[in-house]
Short mmCIF file of C-alpha atoms and ligand atoms in Angstrom, two decimals:
data_model
loop_
_atom_site.label_atom_id
_atom_site.label_comp_id
_atom_site.label_asym_id
_atom_site.label_seq_id
_atom_site.Cartn_x
_atom_site.Cartn_y
_atom_site.Cartn_z
CA MET B 25 181.01 119.05 267.44
CA THR B 26 179.85 117.63 270.55
CA ASP B 27 179.96 119.97 273.66
CA ASP B 28 181.25 117.68 276.67
CA ARG B 29 181.49 120.58 279.14
CA THR B 30 179.37 119.77 282.34
CA TYR B 31 176.34 122.16 283.24
CA GLU B 32 178.15 123.92 285.46
CA GLU B 33 180.96 124.83 283.14
CA LYS B 34 178.39 126.28 280.68
CA LEU B 35 176.98 127.99 283.18
CA ALA B 36 179.86 129.63 284.08
CA GLU B 37 180.64 130.36 280.98
CA PHE B 38 177.23 131.82 280.16
CA GLU B 39 177.48 133.80 283.41
CA ALA B 40 180.96 135.26 282.37
CA ARG B 41 179.68 136.59 279.17
CA ILE B 42 176.84 138.10 280.41
CA GLU B 43 179.18 139.83 283.10
CA ARG B 44 181.42 141.08 280.14
CA GLY B 45 178.47 142.66 278.81
CA GLU B 46 177.98 140.46 275.59
CA LYS B 47 174.63 139.66 274.24
CA ILE B 48 173.23 136.40 274.20
CA GLU B 49 171.79 135.31 270.83
CA PRO B 50 169.08 132.78 270.11
CA GLY B 51 171.45 130.02 268.94
CA ASP B 52 173.97 130.19 272.05
CA TRP B 53 173.74 127.79 275.08
CA MET B 54 171.45 129.09 277.84
CA PRO B 55 169.97 127.64 281.17
CA ASP B 56 166.30 126.75 280.60
CA GLU B 57 165.50 129.46 283.40
CA TYR B 58 166.65 132.14 281.47
CA ARG B 59 165.10 131.02 278.18
CA ARG B 60 161.79 130.42 280.42
CA GLN B 61 162.19 133.94 282.09
CA LEU B 62 162.70 135.70 278.53
CA ILE B 63 159.66 133.88 277.10
CA ARG B 64 157.19 134.80 279.73
CA MET B 65 158.56 138.15 279.70
CA ILE B 66 158.70 139.08 276.24
CA SER B 67 155.31 137.22 275.43
CA GLN B 68 153.55 139.55 278.08
CA HIS B 69 155.14 142.37 276.58
CA ALA B 70 154.09 141.55 273.03
CA HIS B 71 150.58 140.90 274.41
CA SER B 72 150.52 144.19 276.11
CA GLU B 73 151.42 146.07 272.85
CA VAL B 74 148.87 144.33 270.78
CA VAL B 75 145.86 144.70 273.49
CA GLY B 76 147.37 148.44 274.33
CA MET B 77 146.05 148.91 270.89
CA LEU B 78 142.22 148.85 272.08
CA PRO B 79 141.72 151.65 274.26
CA GLU B 80 143.41 154.21 271.80
CA GLY B 81 141.94 152.47 268.73
CA ALA B 82 138.42 153.16 269.97
CA TRP B 83 139.31 157.07 269.68
CA ILE B 84 140.39 157.03 266.23
CA PRO B 85 136.62 157.57 264.76
CA HIS B 86 136.48 160.48 267.22
CA ALA B 87 139.63 162.26 266.86
CA PRO B 88 139.00 166.19 266.85
CA SER B 89 140.88 167.01 263.76
CA LEU B 90 142.56 165.47 260.86
CA ARG B 91 145.97 166.16 262.15
CA ARG B 92 145.21 164.46 265.55
CA LYS B 93 143.59 161.49 263.71
CA MET B 94 146.66 160.88 261.64
CA ILE B 95 148.99 160.90 264.35
CA LEU B 96 146.73 158.38 266.34
CA ILE B 97 146.37 155.82 263.64
CA ALA B 98 150.21 155.89 263.31
CA LYS B 99 150.55 155.37 266.98
CA VAL B 100 148.13 152.45 266.99
CA GLN B 101 149.86 151.11 264.00
CA ASP B 102 153.29 151.39 265.58
CA GLU B 103 152.10 149.66 268.72
CA GLY B 104 150.95 146.45 266.62
CA GLY B 105 154.53 146.73 264.98
CA HIS B 106 156.10 146.78 268.18
CA GLY B 107 153.71 143.46 269.11
CA GLN B 108 155.40 141.91 265.80
CA TYR B 109 158.86 142.62 266.79
CA LEU B 110 158.39 141.14 269.91
CA TYR B 111 156.69 137.72 268.99
CA HIS B 112 159.46 137.39 266.43
CA ALA B 113 161.97 138.00 269.23
CA ALA B 114 160.00 135.15 271.44
CA GLU B 115 160.02 132.98 268.76
CA SER B 116 163.62 133.27 268.53
CA LEU B 117 163.90 131.41 271.77
CA GLY B 118 162.08 128.23 270.31
CA VAL B 119 158.32 128.82 271.19
CA ASP B 120 155.40 128.91 268.99
CA ARG B 121 153.53 132.28 268.13
CA GLU B 122 150.27 130.25 267.74
CA GLU B 123 150.57 128.92 271.31
CA LEU B 124 151.16 132.26 272.68
CA ILE B 125 148.29 133.89 271.15
CA GLU B 126 145.97 131.21 272.07
CA ALA B 127 147.15 131.53 275.47
CA LEU B 128 146.36 135.15 275.52
CA LEU B 129 142.85 134.42 273.71
CA ALA B 130 142.22 132.02 276.61
CA GLY B 131 142.83 134.59 279.33
CA LYS B 132 145.79 132.59 280.67
CA ALA B 133 148.58 135.03 279.45
CA LYS B 134 149.34 138.29 281.50
CA TYR B 135 149.73 141.52 279.67
CA SER B 136 149.82 144.90 281.05
CA ASN B 137 147.62 146.00 283.91
CA VAL B 138 147.40 149.65 282.57
CA PHE B 139 144.98 148.26 279.22
CA ASN B 140 142.36 147.06 281.49
CA TYR B 141 141.04 151.04 281.78
CA PRO B 142 138.55 152.34 279.87
CA THR B 143 139.36 155.47 278.01
CA LEU B 144 136.49 157.97 278.55
CA THR B 145 137.63 161.35 276.91
CA TRP B 146 139.91 162.30 274.08
CA ALA B 147 142.33 163.44 276.87
CA ASP B 148 142.67 160.20 277.68
CA ILE B 149 144.37 159.51 274.53
CA GLY B 150 146.91 162.52 275.45
CA MET B 151 147.20 161.03 278.84
CA ILE B 152 148.15 157.64 277.48
CA GLY B 153 150.64 158.97 275.18
CA TRP B 154 152.46 161.00 277.86
CA LEU B 155 152.01 159.03 281.06
CA VAL B 156 151.69 155.63 280.16
CA ASP B 157 154.07 155.83 277.03
CA GLY B 158 156.66 157.58 279.38
CA ALA B 159 156.38 154.66 281.90
CA ALA B 160 156.82 152.18 279.08
CA ILE B 161 159.82 154.20 277.85
CA LYS B 162 161.25 154.20 281.28
CA ASN B 163 161.14 150.50 281.57
CA GLN B 164 162.20 149.97 278.16
CA THR B 165 165.13 152.06 278.17
CA MET B 166 166.49 149.93 280.74
CA LEU B 167 165.57 146.70 278.84
CA ALA B 168 167.53 148.03 275.87
CA HIS B 169 170.56 147.05 277.76
CA SER B 170 169.40 143.64 278.47
CA SER B 171 171.59 140.57 277.77
CA TYR B 172 169.37 138.79 275.21
CA GLY B 173 170.20 140.53 271.92
CA PRO B 174 167.19 140.03 269.92
CA TYR B 175 165.10 141.55 272.91
CA SER B 176 167.73 144.53 273.40
CA ARG B 177 167.65 145.22 269.82
CA ALA B 178 163.87 145.57 269.41
CA MET B 179 163.70 147.75 272.54
CA VAL B 180 165.80 150.43 270.86
CA ARG B 181 163.63 150.71 267.89
CA ILE B 182 160.61 150.52 269.98
CA CYS B 183 161.81 153.20 272.41
CA ALA B 184 162.56 155.47 269.17
CA GLU B 185 158.89 155.12 268.19
CA GLU B 186 157.62 155.36 271.51
CA THR B 187 159.40 158.42 272.11
CA PHE B 188 157.18 160.07 269.44
CA HIS B 189 153.98 158.98 271.19
CA TYR B 190 155.10 160.45 274.29
CA LYS B 191 155.96 163.88 272.64
CA GLN B 192 152.39 164.12 270.79
CA GLY B 193 150.88 162.96 274.26
CA LYS B 194 152.73 165.59 275.98
CA GLU B 195 151.83 168.31 273.64
CA MET B 196 148.13 167.57 273.49
CA ILE B 197 148.06 167.59 277.47
CA THR B 198 149.85 170.78 277.61
CA LEU B 199 147.58 172.39 275.50
CA TYR B 200 144.32 171.34 277.00
CA ALA B 201 146.12 172.33 280.41
CA LYS B 202 146.73 176.12 279.01
CA GLY B 203 143.25 176.09 277.06
CA THR B 204 139.54 176.73 278.28
CA PRO B 205 138.51 175.72 282.07
CA GLU B 206 136.65 172.58 280.33
CA GLN B 207 139.77 171.47 278.38
CA ARG B 208 141.64 172.04 281.83
CA GLN B 209 139.50 169.93 283.46
CA MET B 210 139.35 167.11 280.98
CA ALA B 211 143.34 166.96 281.52
CA GLN B 212 142.87 166.96 285.16
CA ASP B 213 140.19 164.20 284.97
CA ALA B 214 142.44 161.93 282.92
CA LEU B 215 145.57 162.43 285.13
CA ASN B 216 143.52 161.34 287.92
CA ARG B 217 142.21 158.18 285.95
CA TRP B 218 145.77 157.39 284.82
CA TRP B 219 148.04 158.35 287.53
CA TRP B 220 147.79 155.02 289.55
CA PRO B 221 147.59 152.76 286.99
CA ALA B 222 150.41 154.10 285.05
CA LEU B 223 152.69 153.50 288.33
CA MET B 224 151.54 150.26 288.87
CA MET B 225 153.12 149.12 285.28
CA PHE B 226 156.44 148.86 286.72
CA GLY B 227 155.19 145.84 288.66
CA PRO B 228 154.54 144.98 292.43
CA PRO B 229 157.12 146.52 294.91
CA ASP B 230 160.31 144.73 295.14
CA SER B 231 159.37 143.22 298.39
CA GLN B 232 156.98 141.03 296.39
CA SER B 233 158.49 140.73 293.30
CA ILE B 234 158.96 137.10 292.58
CA HIS B 235 161.07 137.32 289.29
CA THR B 236 163.19 140.46 289.80
CA GLU B 237 166.26 138.49 291.65
CA THR B 238 166.52 136.24 288.77
CA LEU B 239 166.01 138.56 286.09
CA MET B 240 168.75 140.84 287.37
CA ARG B 241 171.48 137.99 288.35
CA TRP B 242 171.39 137.41 284.50
CA LYS B 243 171.24 140.98 283.42
CA ILE B 244 167.50 140.48 281.70
CA LYS B 245 166.16 143.38 283.98
CA ILE B 246 169.08 146.18 285.17
CA LYS B 247 167.02 147.74 287.62
CA THR B 248 164.17 146.84 290.25
CA ASN B 249 160.47 147.77 289.72
CA ASP B 250 160.68 150.00 292.64
CA GLN B 251 164.00 151.98 291.37
CA LEU B 252 162.41 152.47 287.84
CA ARG B 253 159.11 153.59 289.58
CA GLN B 254 160.97 156.03 291.57
CA GLU B 255 162.87 157.47 288.96
CA PHE B 256 159.91 158.13 286.71
CA ILE B 257 158.18 159.94 289.68
CA ASN B 258 160.83 162.12 289.97
CA GLU B 259 160.93 162.94 286.52
CA ILE B 260 157.31 163.33 285.52
CA VAL B 261 155.81 165.04 288.80
CA PRO B 262 157.61 168.44 288.29
CA GLU B 263 156.51 168.35 284.64
CA PHE B 264 152.69 168.07 285.71
CA LEU B 265 152.92 170.57 288.60
CA ALA B 266 154.68 173.08 286.16
CA LEU B 267 151.63 173.15 284.15
CA GLY B 268 149.42 173.61 287.45
CA LEU B 269 147.70 170.06 287.11
CA GLU B 270 147.49 168.28 290.67
CA ILE B 271 148.97 164.77 291.24
CA PRO B 272 145.88 162.76 292.63
CA ASP B 273 147.84 161.76 295.73
CA PRO B 274 147.20 163.66 299.22
CA ASP B 275 150.15 162.21 300.62
CA LEU B 276 152.80 163.33 297.73
CA HIS B 277 155.50 165.22 299.07
CA TYR B 278 159.39 166.22 298.29
CA ASP B 279 161.72 164.64 300.50
CA GLU B 280 165.02 167.07 300.63
CA GLU B 281 167.24 164.57 301.94
CA THR B 282 166.62 162.02 299.36
CA GLY B 283 165.54 164.06 296.48
CA ASN B 284 162.51 161.98 295.72
CA TRP B 285 159.13 162.64 295.10
CA VAL B 286 157.75 160.29 297.98
CA ILE B 287 154.03 158.72 296.73
CA GLY B 288 151.51 157.32 299.08
CA GLU B 289 150.32 153.98 299.39
CA ILE B 290 149.76 152.26 295.98
CA ASP B 291 146.72 150.09 296.13
CA TRP B 292 148.14 146.59 295.23
CA ASP B 293 145.15 144.89 295.74
CA GLU B 294 143.44 146.62 292.80
CA PHE B 295 146.62 145.65 290.85
CA TRP B 296 146.42 142.03 291.54
CA ARG B 297 142.62 142.21 290.84
CA VAL B 298 143.54 143.78 287.61
CA ILE B 299 146.32 141.58 286.42
CA ARG B 300 144.33 138.26 287.37
CA GLY B 301 141.47 139.42 285.07
CA ASN B 302 138.96 141.20 287.23
CA GLY B 303 139.82 145.00 286.22
CA PRO B 304 136.99 147.28 284.54
CA MET B 305 138.00 146.08 280.93
CA ASN B 306 139.62 142.88 280.77
CA ARG B 307 136.62 140.93 279.39
CA ASP B 308 135.87 143.47 276.71
CA ARG B 309 139.55 143.54 275.83
CA LEU B 310 139.89 140.01 275.54
CA ALA B 311 136.53 139.80 273.75
CA ALA B 312 138.16 142.24 271.07
CA ARG B 313 141.08 140.19 270.50
CA ARG B 314 139.06 136.84 269.96
CA GLU B 315 136.91 138.87 267.31
CA ALA B 316 140.09 140.47 265.77
CA HIS B 317 141.71 137.01 265.61
CA GLU B 318 138.35 135.17 264.24
CA LYS B 319 138.14 137.98 261.62
CA GLY B 320 141.75 137.64 260.50
CA LYS B 321 141.46 133.66 260.09
CA TRP B 322 141.11 133.70 256.19
CA VAL B 323 144.42 136.10 255.91
CA ARG B 324 146.20 133.56 257.91
CA GLU B 325 144.84 130.70 255.77
CA ALA B 326 145.40 132.45 252.61
CA LEU B 327 149.03 133.18 253.60
CA GLU B 328 149.54 129.72 254.67
CA ALA B 329 148.42 128.35 251.25
CA TYR B 330 150.42 130.59 249.36
CA ALA B 331 153.62 129.69 251.29
CA GLN B 332 152.48 125.93 250.48
CA ARG B 333 152.17 126.71 246.83
CA GLN B 334 155.56 128.71 246.54
CA ALA B 335 157.15 125.54 248.47
CA GLN B 336 155.75 123.06 245.96
CA ALA B 337 156.94 125.25 242.87
CA ALA B 338 160.36 125.58 244.27
N1 LIG C 633 150.84 144.10 284.34
O1 LIG C 633 157.92 139.31 289.72
P1 LIG C 633 157.47 140.59 289.01
C1 LIG C 633 153.48 149.41 276.54
C2 LIG C 633 152.78 140.24 286.70
S1 LIG C 633 154.22 148.25 276.86
C3 LIG C 633 150.69 142.85 284.45
O2 LIG C 633 157.67 141.89 289.57
P2 LIG C 633 158.73 140.85 286.53
C4 LIG C 633 153.56 150.00 275.56
C5 LIG C 633 154.40 139.59 286.51
O3 LIG C 633 154.32 139.41 285.07
C6 LIG C 633 153.56 147.99 278.62
N2 LIG C 633 151.35 141.97 285.13
O4 LIG C 633 157.69 140.34 287.36
C7 LIG C 633 152.38 150.75 274.85
C8 LIG C 633 154.34 138.33 287.05
O5 LIG C 633 153.26 137.45 287.01
P3 LIG C 633 153.70 135.96 286.43
C9 LIG C 633 154.37 146.45 278.97
C10 LIG C 633 152.36 142.40 285.78
O6 LIG C 633 158.60 140.18 285.35
C11 LIG C 633 152.15 151.97 275.54
C12 LIG C 633 153.87 138.96 288.66
O7 LIG C 633 153.08 140.01 288.30
N3 LIG C 633 155.68 146.53 279.35
O8 LIG C 633 152.77 150.08 277.89
C13 LIG C 633 152.75 143.74 285.66
O9 LIG C 633 160.18 141.07 287.49
C14 LIG C 633 150.91 152.83 274.98
C15 LIG C 633 154.97 139.44 289.42
O10 LIG C 633 155.82 140.38 289.29
C16 LIG C 633 156.55 145.52 279.40
O11 LIG C 633 156.00 144.28 279.49
C17 LIG C 633 152.17 144.73 285.10
N4 LIG C 633 152.43 146.03 285.35
O12 LIG C 633 158.45 142.46 286.43
C18 LIG C 633 151.24 150.25 274.10
C19 LIG C 633 157.98 145.31 279.62
N5 LIG C 633 153.77 143.83 286.79
O13 LIG C 633 154.63 136.31 285.16
C20 LIG C 633 150.15 150.77 273.84
C21 LIG C 633 158.40 144.34 279.99
C22 LIG C 633 154.05 142.54 287.04
O14 LIG C 633 154.72 135.20 287.36
C23 LIG C 633 149.86 152.33 274.28
N6 LIG C 633 158.47 143.56 281.39
N7 LIG C 633 153.06 141.78 286.62
O15 LIG C 633 152.40 135.14 286.13
C24 LIG C 633 158.71 143.89 282.48
O16 LIG C 633 159.71 144.83 282.64
C25 LIG C 633 158.28 143.41 283.64
O17 LIG C 633 157.97 142.01 283.15
C26 LIG C 633 157.65 143.91 284.63
C27 LIG C 633 157.44 142.86 285.72
C28 LIG C 633 158.16 145.11 285.23
C29 LIG C 633 156.38 144.22 284.15
#
């Protein structure tokens, strides 16, 4: 059946559907810009999950007990699974996964700033679970209400799994904060290292965010970067303080009037440097992904050959 509506009519119907809270599904009409924004955001998210396996994966051989090792293996495996759901969600928009992965390996695609920092001690693993997964959940719980069906459904499942990651991280840091002076110091050092990169995960300040307006118009994002960052700060600061840990921000204070914990200035120069490829670990992360891709080539070839055989036999 031909669709003889004008572009304006299609856009009006599309926006009315979003306004009514309906989900947009892969075969539905959508503006090119909606599709482009989703591909950009979902693919960056998928890359973040897969690159995010590296800082924690490095500590699997060094876990201090079998229990911790099993938990960490499960967590890293989950992140790989999240990458899979998200690459699938991106593919539902008509993009080729190989192209997305090539852009990552060529250093052309972005992924979360936070995974370009090194994990120096075991406490970093707990801090990533609590703080980094905590920030990711804050953002993704909002994205579970996103207007694009496959992305919002992927978020529901991912958030459920991330909650387990968050809990194991919080359990670990709580134990160390209440443990020996050395353990407590390890937890504090980890907080000092991850605090600012985790806050940067929410993206640049609203005044510098180029995509927020479009994303919010079409309910891909429901809240701005600064709104989510502030909600997260308000939730997590009292939790760290209750454990006697110090937030590494001399300007942090509570504002009675707004009920907000107000932070000092974020080093946005550092953020832009890191996401443009010049963070402490960007080169190592991409080198590790390239090596994994190269080593997995025979698996992809075998799968391809098997699919061809099945098609011939059918
Ligand atoms: N890192 O205009 P905006 C996880 C870029 S998953 C790198 O404000 P937008 C799980 C942005 O792409 C964590 N780049 O952009 C896990 C844009 O560049 P472009 C990942 C960033 O889209 C836990 C430019 O700056 N989560 O952690 C970042 O409105 C533990 C201008 O920015 C997601 O990806 C950043 N933090 O808002 C795994 C969630 N922020 O594309 C292992 C989905 C901004 O023009 C262990 N994404 N940029 O070249 C989003 O919610 C949004 O895309 C934001 C950015 C909030 C990230």
